[in-house]
Short mmCIF file of C-alpha atoms in Angstrom, two decimals:
data_model
loop_
_atom_site.label_atom_id
_atom_site.label_comp_id
_atom_site.label_asym_id
_atom_site.label_seq_id
_atom_site.Cartn_x
_atom_site.Cartn_y
_atom_site.Cartn_z
CA MET A 569 23.43 21.81 20.64
CA SER A 570 21.90 20.23 17.52
CA TYR A 571 23.90 18.20 15.04
CA THR A 572 23.32 16.19 11.85
CA VAL A 573 22.81 12.44 11.55
CA PHE A 574 23.30 10.70 8.22
CA ILE A 575 21.23 7.54 7.60
CA PRO A 576 21.69 5.61 4.31
CA THR A 577 18.56 3.65 3.32
CA ALA A 578 19.35 3.05 -0.37
CA GLY A 579 20.20 -0.68 -0.15
CA THR A 580 17.82 -3.49 -1.05
CA GLY A 581 18.01 -5.25 2.33
CA SER A 582 18.56 -8.64 0.70
CA ARG A 583 19.64 -10.24 4.00
CA LEU A 584 16.06 -9.85 5.28
CA GLY A 585 14.57 -11.96 2.50
CA GLY A 586 10.83 -11.54 1.97
CA LEU A 587 10.52 -8.83 4.62
CA THR A 588 11.79 -6.28 2.10
CA LYS A 589 9.63 -7.39 -0.81
CA TYR A 590 7.21 -4.54 -0.17
CA LEU A 591 9.21 -2.25 2.12
CA ASN A 592 12.58 -0.61 2.43
CA LYS A 593 14.50 -2.32 5.22
CA SER A 594 14.46 0.87 7.29
CA LEU A 595 10.66 0.56 7.44
CA VAL A 596 10.54 -3.06 8.61
CA SER A 597 8.48 -3.09 11.80
CA ILE A 598 9.84 -3.61 15.29
CA GLU A 599 6.93 -3.85 17.73
CA ASN A 600 4.60 -1.81 15.48
CA LYS A 601 7.16 0.88 14.74
CA PRO A 602 9.50 1.19 11.74
CA THR A 603 13.21 0.68 12.40
CA LEU A 604 13.84 4.18 11.03
CA ALA A 605 11.55 5.73 13.65
CA ARG A 606 13.30 3.80 16.41
CA ILE A 607 16.67 5.04 15.12
CA MET A 608 15.47 8.63 15.13
CA ASP A 609 14.17 8.13 18.68
CA MET A 610 17.80 7.48 19.73
CA PHE A 611 18.79 11.08 18.97
CA PRO A 612 17.73 14.43 20.46
CA ASP A 613 14.51 16.01 19.18
CA ASP A 614 16.38 18.92 17.54
CA THR A 615 18.63 16.63 15.46
CA ASP A 616 18.90 17.35 11.72
CA TYR A 617 19.00 14.44 9.28
CA VAL A 618 20.35 13.59 5.86
CA ILE A 619 18.74 10.40 4.55
CA ALA A 620 19.84 8.65 1.36
CA LEU A 621 17.00 7.07 -0.67
CA GLY A 622 17.21 4.24 -3.18
CA TYR A 623 15.34 0.95 -3.06
CA LYS A 624 11.67 1.77 -2.41
CA GLY A 625 12.84 5.26 -1.56
CA GLU A 626 9.41 6.71 -2.33
CA LEU A 627 8.05 4.82 0.70
CA VAL A 628 10.72 6.27 2.99
CA ARG A 629 9.89 9.71 1.60
CA GLU A 630 6.16 9.21 2.21
CA PHE A 631 6.76 7.98 5.75
CA ILE A 632 8.99 10.93 6.59
CA SER A 633 6.43 13.41 5.22
CA LEU A 634 3.67 12.00 7.46
CA ALA A 635 5.70 11.14 10.55
CA TYR A 636 8.09 14.10 10.82
CA PRO A 637 6.79 17.13 8.90
CA GLU A 638 8.32 19.47 11.49
CA LYS A 639 11.87 18.06 11.41
CA ASN A 640 14.76 19.34 9.29
CA ILE A 641 15.38 16.33 7.05
CA LYS A 642 17.20 16.38 3.71
CA LEU A 643 16.26 13.46 1.47
CA VAL A 644 18.77 12.56 -1.25
CA ASP A 645 17.93 10.25 -4.17
CA VAL A 646 20.67 7.75 -5.05
CA PHE A 647 20.97 6.21 -8.51
CA PRO A 648 22.03 3.56 -9.18
CA TYR A 649 21.34 2.00 -5.80
CA GLU A 650 22.02 -1.56 -6.99
CA GLY A 651 24.08 -3.23 -9.70
CA GLN A 652 27.20 -1.89 -11.38
CA GLY A 653 28.52 1.35 -9.90
CA SER A 654 26.40 1.10 -6.76
CA GLY A 655 27.51 0.51 -3.20
CA LEU A 656 27.48 2.15 0.20
CA SER A 657 30.52 4.29 -0.63
CA TYR A 658 28.71 5.66 -3.68
CA THR A 659 25.55 6.27 -1.62
CA ILE A 660 27.57 8.26 0.92
CA SER A 661 29.28 10.31 -1.80
CA CYS A 662 25.87 11.31 -3.22
CA CYS A 663 25.19 13.11 0.07
CA LYS A 664 28.57 14.84 0.37
CA GLU A 665 27.35 18.39 -0.24
CA TYR A 666 24.92 18.17 2.69
CA LEU A 667 27.54 16.78 5.09
CA GLN A 668 30.22 19.44 5.00
CA LYS A 669 30.25 19.62 8.77
CA PRO A 670 30.69 17.23 11.69
CA PHE A 671 28.01 14.52 11.62
CA VAL A 672 27.01 11.14 13.02
CA PHE A 673 26.83 8.16 10.66
CA CYS A 674 24.14 5.59 11.54
CA SER A 675 23.35 2.52 9.48
CA CYS A 676 19.63 2.03 8.88
CA ASP A 677 19.78 -1.39 10.54
CA THR A 678 21.56 -0.30 13.73
CA LEU A 679 19.74 0.20 17.03
CA VAL A 680 21.51 0.80 20.32
CA THR A 681 20.68 1.55 23.92
CA GLY A 682 22.61 4.11 25.87
CA GLU A 683 23.57 7.72 25.23
CA ILE A 684 25.03 8.44 21.79
CA PRO A 685 27.80 11.09 21.69
CA GLY A 686 27.55 13.94 19.24
CA PRO A 687 30.26 14.50 16.59
CA ASP A 688 32.39 16.68 18.90
CA THR A 689 35.12 14.06 18.47
CA ASN A 690 35.78 11.21 16.06
CA TRP A 691 34.44 7.94 17.47
CA MET A 692 33.23 4.47 16.46
CA GLY A 693 30.69 2.23 18.17
CA TRP A 694 31.26 -1.43 18.98
CA ASP A 695 29.70 -4.34 20.83
CA GLU A 696 30.55 -7.96 21.59
CA ARG A 697 29.49 -10.83 19.32
CA ASP A 698 30.40 -14.51 19.38
CA ASN A 699 30.39 -14.68 15.58
CA LYS A 700 32.61 -11.62 15.08
CA GLU A 701 33.96 -13.03 11.79
CA GLN A 702 30.68 -11.98 10.17
CA TYR A 703 31.35 -8.32 10.94
CA ARG A 704 33.87 -5.63 10.11
CA THR A 705 35.96 -5.24 13.27
CA ILE A 706 37.98 -2.59 15.03
CA SER A 707 41.17 -3.20 16.98
CA ILE A 708 41.19 -1.23 20.21
CA HIS A 709 44.02 0.31 22.16
CA ALA A 710 42.60 -0.59 25.57
CA GLU A 711 44.60 1.90 27.66
CA LEU A 712 43.92 4.90 25.43
CA GLY A 713 40.40 3.92 24.39
CA LEU A 714 41.29 4.59 20.76
CA VAL A 715 40.76 2.63 17.55
CA LYS A 716 44.05 1.22 16.23
CA SER A 717 42.73 -0.28 12.97
CA ILE A 718 39.57 -1.17 11.05
CA ASP A 719 39.55 -4.63 9.47
CA GLU A 720 37.28 -6.37 6.99
CA LYS A 721 35.17 -9.40 7.91
CA GLY A 722 37.15 -12.39 9.11
CA TYR A 723 40.50 -10.58 9.11
CA ASP A 724 41.04 -10.41 12.86
CA ASN A 725 39.27 -12.73 15.30
CA SER A 726 41.51 -11.99 18.27
CA GLU A 727 40.15 -10.98 21.65
CA ASN A 728 41.12 -7.39 20.92
CA ALA A 729 38.98 -7.25 17.75
CA LYS A 730 35.48 -5.90 18.36
CA PRO A 731 32.58 -5.85 15.89
CA TYR A 732 31.92 -2.37 14.47
CA ILE A 733 28.19 -1.64 14.65
CA GLY A 734 27.65 0.90 11.86
CA LEU A 735 27.48 3.90 14.19
CA ALA A 736 30.20 6.55 14.22
CA GLY A 737 30.89 10.20 14.96
CA ILE A 738 32.80 12.09 12.26
CA HIS A 739 34.26 15.34 13.57
CA ASP A 740 37.12 15.82 11.08
CA TYR A 741 34.84 15.63 8.07
CA GLU A 742 37.35 17.11 5.61
CA THR A 743 39.76 14.25 6.26
CA PHE A 744 36.87 11.79 5.96
CA TRP A 745 35.75 13.18 2.59
CA LYS A 746 39.30 13.29 1.25
CA ALA A 747 39.44 9.52 1.56
CA MET A 748 35.89 8.97 0.29
CA ASP A 749 36.69 10.95 -2.85
CA MET A 750 39.42 8.44 -3.71
CA CYS A 751 37.20 5.31 -3.58
CA ASP A 752 37.94 2.73 -6.26
CA ASP A 753 35.83 -0.27 -7.33
CA ILE A 754 37.21 -2.41 -4.50
CA LYS A 755 36.26 0.14 -1.87
CA LEU A 756 32.82 0.81 -3.35
CA LEU A 757 31.12 -1.61 -0.94
CA GLN A 758 33.16 -0.69 2.14
CA GLY A 759 31.11 2.38 2.85
CA GLU A 760 31.98 4.76 5.64
CA SER A 761 34.89 2.56 6.79
CA VAL A 762 36.97 4.00 3.90
CA GLY A 763 36.80 7.47 5.40
CA LEU A 764 37.01 6.20 8.98
CA ARG A 765 40.28 4.40 8.20
CA LYS A 766 41.74 7.69 7.10
CA LEU A 767 40.64 9.24 10.39
CA VAL A 768 42.29 6.38 12.28
CA GLU A 769 45.53 6.98 10.36
CA GLU A 770 45.65 10.75 10.79
CA LYS A 771 43.48 11.60 13.81
CA ASN A 772 42.34 10.14 17.10
CA VAL A 773 39.21 7.98 16.84
CA HIS A 774 37.66 7.05 20.17
CA CYS A 775 35.77 3.82 20.71
CA HIS A 776 32.38 3.61 22.44
CA LYS A 777 30.74 0.43 23.72
CA PHE A 778 26.98 0.11 23.09
CA THR A 779 24.32 -2.52 23.52
CA TRP A 780 23.65 -3.18 19.85
CA PHE A 781 20.70 -4.65 17.98
CA ASP A 782 21.39 -5.56 14.35
CA THR A 783 18.08 -5.38 12.50
CA GLY A 784 19.62 -6.16 9.12
CA VAL A 785 19.61 -9.95 9.47
CA THR A 786 16.57 -12.09 10.17
CA VAL A 787 17.81 -13.90 13.27
CA GLU A 788 18.90 -10.73 15.06
CA LEU A 789 15.78 -8.89 13.90
CA GLU A 790 13.60 -11.44 15.67
CA ALA A 791 15.69 -11.10 18.83
CA THR A 792 15.35 -7.31 18.56
CA ARG A 793 11.58 -7.57 18.25
CA GLN A 794 11.47 -9.63 21.43
CA ARG A 795 13.70 -7.10 23.19
CA PHE A 796 11.39 -4.21 22.28
CA HIS A 797 8.17 -6.11 22.92
CA MET A 798 5.81 -4.31 25.29
CA GLU A 799 3.17 -6.19 27.23
CA GLY A 800 -0.25 -4.72 26.62
CA GLY A 801 0.68 -3.30 23.21
CA PRO A 802 -1.52 -3.76 20.12
CA ASN A 803 -1.69 -7.35 18.85
CA ILE A 804 -1.19 -6.80 15.13
CA LEU A 805 -0.89 -9.95 13.04
CA GLU A 806 1.63 -9.12 10.34
CA LYS A 807 0.86 -9.11 6.63
CA ALA A 808 3.72 -8.82 4.15
CA ASN A 809 2.20 -5.93 2.19
CA GLU A 810 0.58 -4.00 5.06
CA ALA A 811 1.68 -2.43 8.33
CA ILE A 812 0.35 -0.23 11.12
CA TRP A 813 2.90 1.97 12.89
CA PHE A 814 2.35 3.69 16.23
CA LEU A 815 4.41 6.82 16.85
CA LYS A 816 4.24 9.25 19.79
CA ASP A 817 1.14 11.16 18.73
CA LYS A 818 -0.03 9.52 15.52
CA VAL A 819 -0.75 6.24 13.78
CA ILE A 820 0.37 5.52 10.21
CA LYS A 821 -1.12 2.79 8.03
CA PHE A 822 0.90 1.39 5.11
CA SER A 823 -0.19 -0.67 2.12
CA ASP A 824 1.60 -1.39 -1.14
CA ASP A 825 -1.79 -0.98 -2.88
CA LYS A 826 -2.49 2.65 -3.80
CA ASN A 827 -6.20 1.96 -4.34
CA PHE A 828 -6.39 0.46 -0.87
CA ILE A 829 -5.09 3.68 0.70
CA ARG A 830 -7.21 5.93 -1.52
CA ASP A 831 -10.41 4.06 -0.63
CA ARG A 832 -9.52 3.92 3.07
CA VAL A 833 -9.18 7.69 3.10
CA GLU A 834 -12.51 8.16 1.31
CA ARG A 835 -14.29 5.72 3.61
CA SER A 836 -13.00 7.56 6.68
CA LYS A 837 -15.16 10.48 5.57
CA LEU A 838 -18.22 8.23 5.21
CA LEU A 839 -17.60 6.77 8.67
CA SER A 840 -17.05 10.13 10.32
CA GLY A 841 -17.88 10.02 14.01
CA PHE A 842 -17.03 6.33 14.27
CA VAL A 843 -13.41 6.31 13.04
CA PRO A 844 -10.59 8.82 13.66
CA PRO A 845 -10.25 11.58 11.02
CA ILE A 846 -7.36 11.25 8.56
CA THR A 847 -4.75 13.99 9.13
CA GLY A 848 -2.59 13.28 6.09
CA HIS A 849 -2.09 10.74 3.34
CA THR A 850 0.22 9.76 0.50
CA ASP A 851 0.02 7.12 -2.23
CA HIS A 852 0.85 4.25 0.12
CA MET A 853 0.11 5.60 3.60
CA TYR A 854 -2.32 7.61 5.69
CA ALA A 855 -2.05 9.05 9.19
CA TYR A 856 -4.43 9.92 11.99
CA GLY A 857 -3.97 11.21 15.50
CA TYR A 858 -3.37 8.77 18.31
CA VAL A 859 -6.74 7.90 19.85
CA GLN A 860 -7.06 7.68 23.61
CA GLY A 861 -8.60 4.52 24.97
CA LYS A 862 -7.99 0.83 25.47
CA ILE A 863 -8.06 -1.86 22.83
CA MET A 864 -11.21 -3.88 23.45
CA SER A 865 -9.19 -7.09 23.82
CA ASP A 866 -7.39 -5.53 26.81
CA CYS A 867 -10.47 -4.42 28.71
CA VAL A 868 -13.28 -6.73 27.58
CA SER A 869 -15.82 -7.96 30.07
CA LEU A 870 -19.20 -9.48 29.46
CA PRO A 871 -21.05 -6.25 30.42
CA LEU A 872 -18.73 -4.21 28.15
CA PHE A 873 -19.30 -6.70 25.32
CA ARG A 874 -23.04 -6.22 25.73
CA GLN A 875 -22.51 -2.46 25.60
CA LEU A 876 -20.46 -2.79 22.41
CA LEU A 877 -23.13 -4.86 20.68
CA ASN A 878 -25.94 -2.52 21.62
CA SER A 879 -23.88 0.52 20.63
CA SER A 880 -22.94 -1.05 17.30
CA LYS A 881 -26.59 -1.45 16.39
CA GLY A 882 -26.51 2.30 15.75
CA PHE A 883 -23.48 1.89 13.50
CA TRP A 884 -24.89 -0.97 11.41
CA ARG A 885 -27.53 1.19 9.75
CA GLU A 886 -29.42 -0.81 7.14
CA ALA A 887 -29.74 0.77 3.69
CA ALA A 888 -32.88 0.81 1.55
CA LEU A 889 -31.87 -0.21 -1.99
CA ASN A 890 -33.78 -0.04 -5.25
CA SER A 891 -33.93 -3.08 -7.54
CA GLN A 892 -30.75 -2.19 -9.46
CA GLU A 893 -28.83 -1.51 -6.26
CA LYS A 894 -30.05 -4.79 -4.79
CA GLU A 895 -28.75 -6.66 -7.83
CA ARG A 896 -25.36 -4.94 -7.59
CA PHE A 897 -25.18 -5.71 -3.88
CA TYR A 898 -26.05 -9.37 -4.47
CA ASN A 899 -23.36 -9.64 -7.16
CA SER A 900 -20.83 -7.97 -4.84
CA CYS A 901 -21.64 -10.48 -2.09
CA MET A 902 -21.32 -13.37 -4.53
CA LYS A 903 -17.87 -12.19 -5.67
CA PHE A 904 -16.80 -11.28 -2.15
CA TYR A 905 -17.81 -14.61 -0.64
CA LYS A 906 -17.83 -17.29 -3.33
CA ASP A 907 -15.28 -16.12 -5.92
CA LYS A 908 -12.79 -14.79 -3.39
CA THR A 909 -13.03 -17.91 -1.25
CA PHE A 910 -12.28 -20.24 -4.16
CA ASP A 911 -9.35 -18.03 -5.19
CA ARG A 912 -7.93 -17.73 -1.67
CA VAL A 913 -8.22 -21.47 -0.95
CA LYS A 914 -6.46 -22.21 -4.23
CA LEU A 915 -3.72 -19.74 -3.29
CA PHE A 916 -3.28 -21.35 0.13
CA PHE A 917 -2.69 -24.82 -1.31
CA GLU A 918 -0.40 -23.47 -4.02
CA THR A 919 1.81 -21.63 -1.52
CA SER A 920 1.67 -23.93 1.52
CA GLY A 921 2.87 -27.10 -0.15
CA LYS A 922 -0.18 -28.95 1.18
CA GLN A 923 -2.71 -30.96 -0.81
CA ASP A 924 -6.46 -30.32 -0.80
CA CYS A 925 -7.57 -33.85 -0.07
CA ALA A 926 -9.68 -35.81 2.40
CA THR A 927 -8.05 -35.46 5.80
CA VAL A 928 -8.44 -36.67 9.35
CA ILE A 929 -8.50 -33.61 11.61
CA ASN A 930 -8.20 -34.29 15.32
CA HIS A 931 -9.23 -37.93 14.65
CA VAL A 932 -12.34 -37.03 12.59
CA TRP A 933 -12.59 -37.51 8.80
CA TYR A 934 -13.27 -34.47 6.57
CA PRO A 935 -13.61 -34.24 2.76
CA PRO A 936 -11.49 -31.90 0.61
CA VAL A 937 -12.21 -28.19 1.01
CA LYS A 938 -13.15 -27.82 -2.65
CA ASP A 939 -15.87 -30.48 -2.23
CA MET A 940 -17.33 -28.67 0.77
CA LEU A 941 -17.32 -25.32 -1.02
CA ARG A 942 -19.39 -26.85 -3.82
CA GLN A 943 -22.02 -27.80 -1.24
CA VAL A 944 -22.38 -24.27 0.11
CA ASP A 945 -25.63 -22.51 -0.82
CA TRP A 946 -23.93 -19.41 -2.22
CA ASN A 947 -27.23 -17.82 -3.14
CA TYR A 948 -28.14 -17.95 0.57
CA MET A 949 -24.74 -16.57 1.56
CA ALA A 950 -24.93 -13.74 -1.01
CA SER A 951 -28.36 -12.62 0.19
CA GLY A 952 -26.82 -10.27 2.71
CA LEU A 953 -27.96 -7.33 4.78
CA PRO A 954 -26.91 -4.08 3.05
CA GLY A 955 -25.84 -1.16 5.20
CA GLN A 956 -23.03 0.75 6.82
CA PHE A 957 -20.16 -1.58 7.64
CA HIS A 958 -16.67 -1.63 9.12
CA GLY A 959 -15.21 -4.61 7.28
CA ASP A 960 -12.71 -5.88 9.86
CA PHE A 961 -14.77 -5.70 13.01
CA HIS A 962 -12.96 -7.43 15.88
CA PHE A 963 -11.58 -6.49 19.29
CA GLU A 964 -8.11 -5.41 18.08
CA ASN A 965 -9.77 -2.76 15.89
CA ILE A 966 -12.11 -1.39 18.57
CA LEU A 967 -11.06 1.17 21.19
CA TYR A 968 -13.03 1.87 24.35
CA ASN A 969 -12.69 5.23 26.09
CA ASP A 970 -13.70 4.60 29.68
CA SER A 971 -13.88 8.29 30.64
CA GLU A 972 -16.31 9.07 27.81
CA GLY A 973 -17.97 5.66 27.71
CA ASN A 974 -17.76 5.36 23.93
CA PHE A 975 -16.15 3.20 21.24
CA GLU A 976 -14.00 4.17 18.27
CA PHE A 977 -13.33 1.86 15.34
CA LEU A 978 -9.90 1.45 13.74
CA ASP A 979 -8.45 -0.19 10.61
CA TRP A 980 -11.73 -0.22 8.69
CA ARG A 981 -11.94 -2.11 5.41
CA GLN A 982 -11.35 -0.05 2.26
CA ASN A 983 -14.45 -1.30 0.37
CA PHE A 984 -16.98 -4.06 -0.05
CA GLY A 985 -16.66 -5.24 -3.61
CA GLU A 986 -16.76 -2.00 -5.58
CA SER A 987 -18.76 -0.03 -3.03
CA LEU A 988 -17.31 2.30 -0.42
CA SER A 989 -20.61 3.03 1.30
CA ILE A 990 -22.63 -0.21 1.29
CA GLY A 991 -21.46 -3.56 2.57
CA ASP A 992 -22.90 -6.68 4.16
CA ILE A 993 -23.59 -6.18 7.85
CA TYR A 994 -23.36 -9.96 8.21
CA TYR A 995 -19.67 -9.72 7.32
CA ASP A 996 -19.06 -7.49 10.35
CA LEU A 997 -21.05 -9.89 12.54
CA ALA A 998 -18.93 -12.81 11.32
CA LYS A 999 -15.67 -10.89 11.72
CA LEU A 1000 -16.57 -10.24 15.34
CA LEU A 1001 -17.23 -13.94 15.90
CA HIS A 1002 -13.95 -14.95 14.26
CA GLY A 1003 -12.10 -12.73 16.76
CA LEU A 1004 -13.93 -14.29 19.70
CA ILE A 1005 -12.88 -17.74 18.53
CA MET A 1006 -9.29 -16.90 17.55
CA CYS A 1007 -7.77 -14.50 20.05
CA HIS A 1008 -5.08 -12.35 18.41
CA GLU A 1009 -3.25 -11.88 21.70
CA LEU A 1010 -2.78 -15.62 22.15
CA VAL A 1011 -1.85 -16.04 18.49
CA ALA A 1012 0.86 -13.39 18.91
CA LYS A 1013 2.17 -15.44 21.85
CA GLU A 1014 2.10 -18.54 19.60
CA GLU A 1015 -0.22 -20.37 21.98
CA TYR A 1016 -1.19 -22.92 19.36
CA HIS A 1017 0.30 -25.99 17.72
CA ILE A 1018 -0.33 -28.01 14.58
CA ASN A 1019 1.07 -31.15 13.02
CA TRP A 1020 -0.05 -31.56 9.38
CA ASN A 1021 1.22 -34.79 7.80
CA GLU A 1022 -0.25 -35.46 4.36
CA ASN A 1023 -3.84 -36.50 5.14
CA GLU A 1024 -3.76 -36.27 8.93
CA ILE A 1025 -3.89 -33.07 11.00
CA ILE A 1026 -3.62 -32.65 14.74
CA TYR A 1027 -4.04 -29.09 15.98
CA ASP A 1028 -5.10 -27.07 18.99
CA PHE A 1029 -5.10 -23.46 20.14
CA ASN A 1030 -5.67 -21.75 23.45
CA ARG A 1031 -8.75 -19.67 24.14
CA LYS A 1032 -9.71 -17.25 26.88
CA GLN A 1033 -12.64 -18.40 28.98
CA LEU A 1034 -14.02 -14.86 28.95
CA LEU A 1035 -14.16 -14.88 25.14
CA VAL A 1036 -15.94 -18.23 25.21
CA GLN A 1037 -18.53 -16.63 27.50
CA CYS A 1038 -18.82 -13.67 25.10
CA GLU A 1039 -19.27 -16.08 22.19
CA ASN A 1040 -22.12 -17.91 23.94
CA TYR A 1041 -23.81 -14.61 24.80
CA TYR A 1042 -23.27 -13.40 21.23
CA TYR A 1043 -25.36 -16.24 19.77
CA SER A 1044 -28.30 -15.37 22.01
CA TRP A 1045 -27.90 -11.67 21.18
CA LEU A 1046 -27.89 -12.40 17.45
CA ALA A 1047 -31.06 -14.47 17.73
CA LYS A 1048 -32.76 -11.88 19.93
CA ASN A 1049 -32.00 -9.17 17.38
CA LYS A 1050 -33.31 -11.37 14.55
CA TYR A 1051 -29.98 -11.98 12.84
CA ASP A 1052 -29.41 -15.34 11.12
CA VAL A 1053 -27.05 -17.17 13.50
CA VAL A 1054 -26.32 -19.96 11.00
CA LYS A 1055 -25.28 -17.44 8.36
CA VAL A 1056 -22.96 -15.69 10.82
CA LYS A 1057 -21.33 -19.03 11.68
CA MET A 1058 -21.03 -20.03 8.01
CA LEU A 1059 -19.43 -16.72 7.10
CA THR A 1060 -17.03 -17.11 10.00
CA ALA A 1061 -15.87 -20.49 8.69
CA ILE A 1062 -15.47 -18.93 5.23
CA ILE A 1063 -13.46 -16.08 6.74
CA PHE A 1064 -11.01 -18.55 8.30
CA LEU A 1065 -10.60 -20.27 4.93
CA ASN A 1066 -10.10 -16.90 3.24
CA ILE A 1067 -7.46 -15.47 5.54
CA ALA A 1068 -5.36 -18.64 5.76
CA ALA A 1069 -3.46 -17.68 2.61
CA LEU A 1070 -2.69 -14.21 4.00
CA HIS A 1071 -1.05 -15.12 7.30
CA HIS A 1072 2.28 -16.55 8.36
CA TYR A 1073 3.22 -20.20 8.69
CA PRO A 1074 2.27 -22.21 10.74
CA TYR A 1075 -0.63 -20.01 11.88
CA SER A 1076 -1.94 -20.23 8.31
CA LEU A 1077 -2.30 -24.01 8.72
CA ILE A 1078 -4.36 -23.52 11.88
CA LEU A 1079 -6.73 -21.17 10.06
CA MET A 1080 -7.28 -23.54 7.16
CA SER A 1081 -7.84 -26.53 9.47
CA LEU A 1082 -10.26 -24.61 11.70
CA GLY A 1083 -12.20 -23.23 8.73
CA LYS A 1084 -12.47 -26.66 7.16
CA GLU A 1085 -13.64 -28.25 10.41
CA MET A 1086 -16.22 -25.51 11.08
CA LEU A 1087 -17.61 -25.49 7.56
CA TYR A 1088 -18.09 -29.25 7.41
CA LYS A 1089 -19.92 -29.38 10.75
CA LEU A 1090 -22.23 -26.53 9.71
CA LEU A 1091 -23.00 -28.18 6.38
CA GLU A 1092 -23.81 -31.44 8.16
CA GLU A 1093 -25.97 -29.75 10.80
CA ASN A 1094 -27.94 -27.72 8.27
CA ALA A 1095 -28.21 -30.21 5.41
#
């Protein structure tokens, strides 16, 4: 029998810090899946939902429209969702008309394992915690299995007090709403516990023990991510303003940049036959069907790498440009390589707290990055090879279907400069090399270390021997196919310098150090 689950997502998620700068906390990723999707996975497929929207509510709405178009979900806008007059009690009251029936309350930062009862009775969920003073607690009548009282944080730290986990069944909804209707300013932040206390006073409220994961605080979120980690899953390096989510039968890409999404959708049409077709899109997201196959990083071998390179020759179709188009392409390359690199390097040093100065890296002296960038022949770098391009061409974005013997490309770049159709093929060649050098799987496992003290850096990172073999073969393949190997290596060093500002600490320090080391050696070798 189906029932209704109420999930409030209106809050700002301030306890998660920067993770909610671009996303509602219910969309923060746990192993490449939003928390909200994992919550909905806890309930039967025929469950109905009422979801309260507030902070970045448009993103929750967009996600729901792409992920669950077939489900019965009522979305309710809450205003104000912060400041005077706001609070969880107010958020709940905004949804009252849609919850005039038994329902389950589930906080948007609560995940549990185990079977969840329906609202056939009144019940509250609990779990053990050492730091129970940080949580609202329930006092349990052990023999009867009933809740005796609900107490605010720090009120009762006795052995009998158990942390309440933000998951409850509300059968006697009329009694619940009677109490909620009488909320004053003090009770505004107490949320569903106001109505649950009334149920405890007048009705029986059962208690249910769960294994609970609190995704609303950073420390527990990290523990939750480790708990849900799956070996062999996609190795996605997080960016604050982007995400890729894998659901049962579809993939959803998020970006806070509307132009990014718009151009990605348009480029998918231009790359038809090489990338999966878009099945739906919104301002900040697009979806496509789950593609069968293995990520190249999980199945790579030297023969398969050779097959990929030879197959990709048909993808990297060179374009014949007229004089005006050549000038535009050159200018795009100059902005994409030179201007962006100077901007990104500046951003890295502004945000990392490090100084761009002469440094000793792994016992070898190197000049400041800005001095090296001035030595680069940017005219040489901007004289690219125009044609069809992917834009983020590395093993984590390439699927191999063994049964069909073909490749499919994922997470393509949205543009190259201002062009959706023409980019520099050398950029794809360099992106592939950067992935051979820096294995995303090992980065995700944090198999690297760095010690950066003022003007001395000691760093190292693990590599797979197979990828080293692929790298060595790649250089011979590039030369055989008349590509400029030096340019590919130079662009790869520039890519490491570029992406350092975009990735998390301390991985960002590794990228900057590696890029600096590579660039200097190439400049010296080709002076």
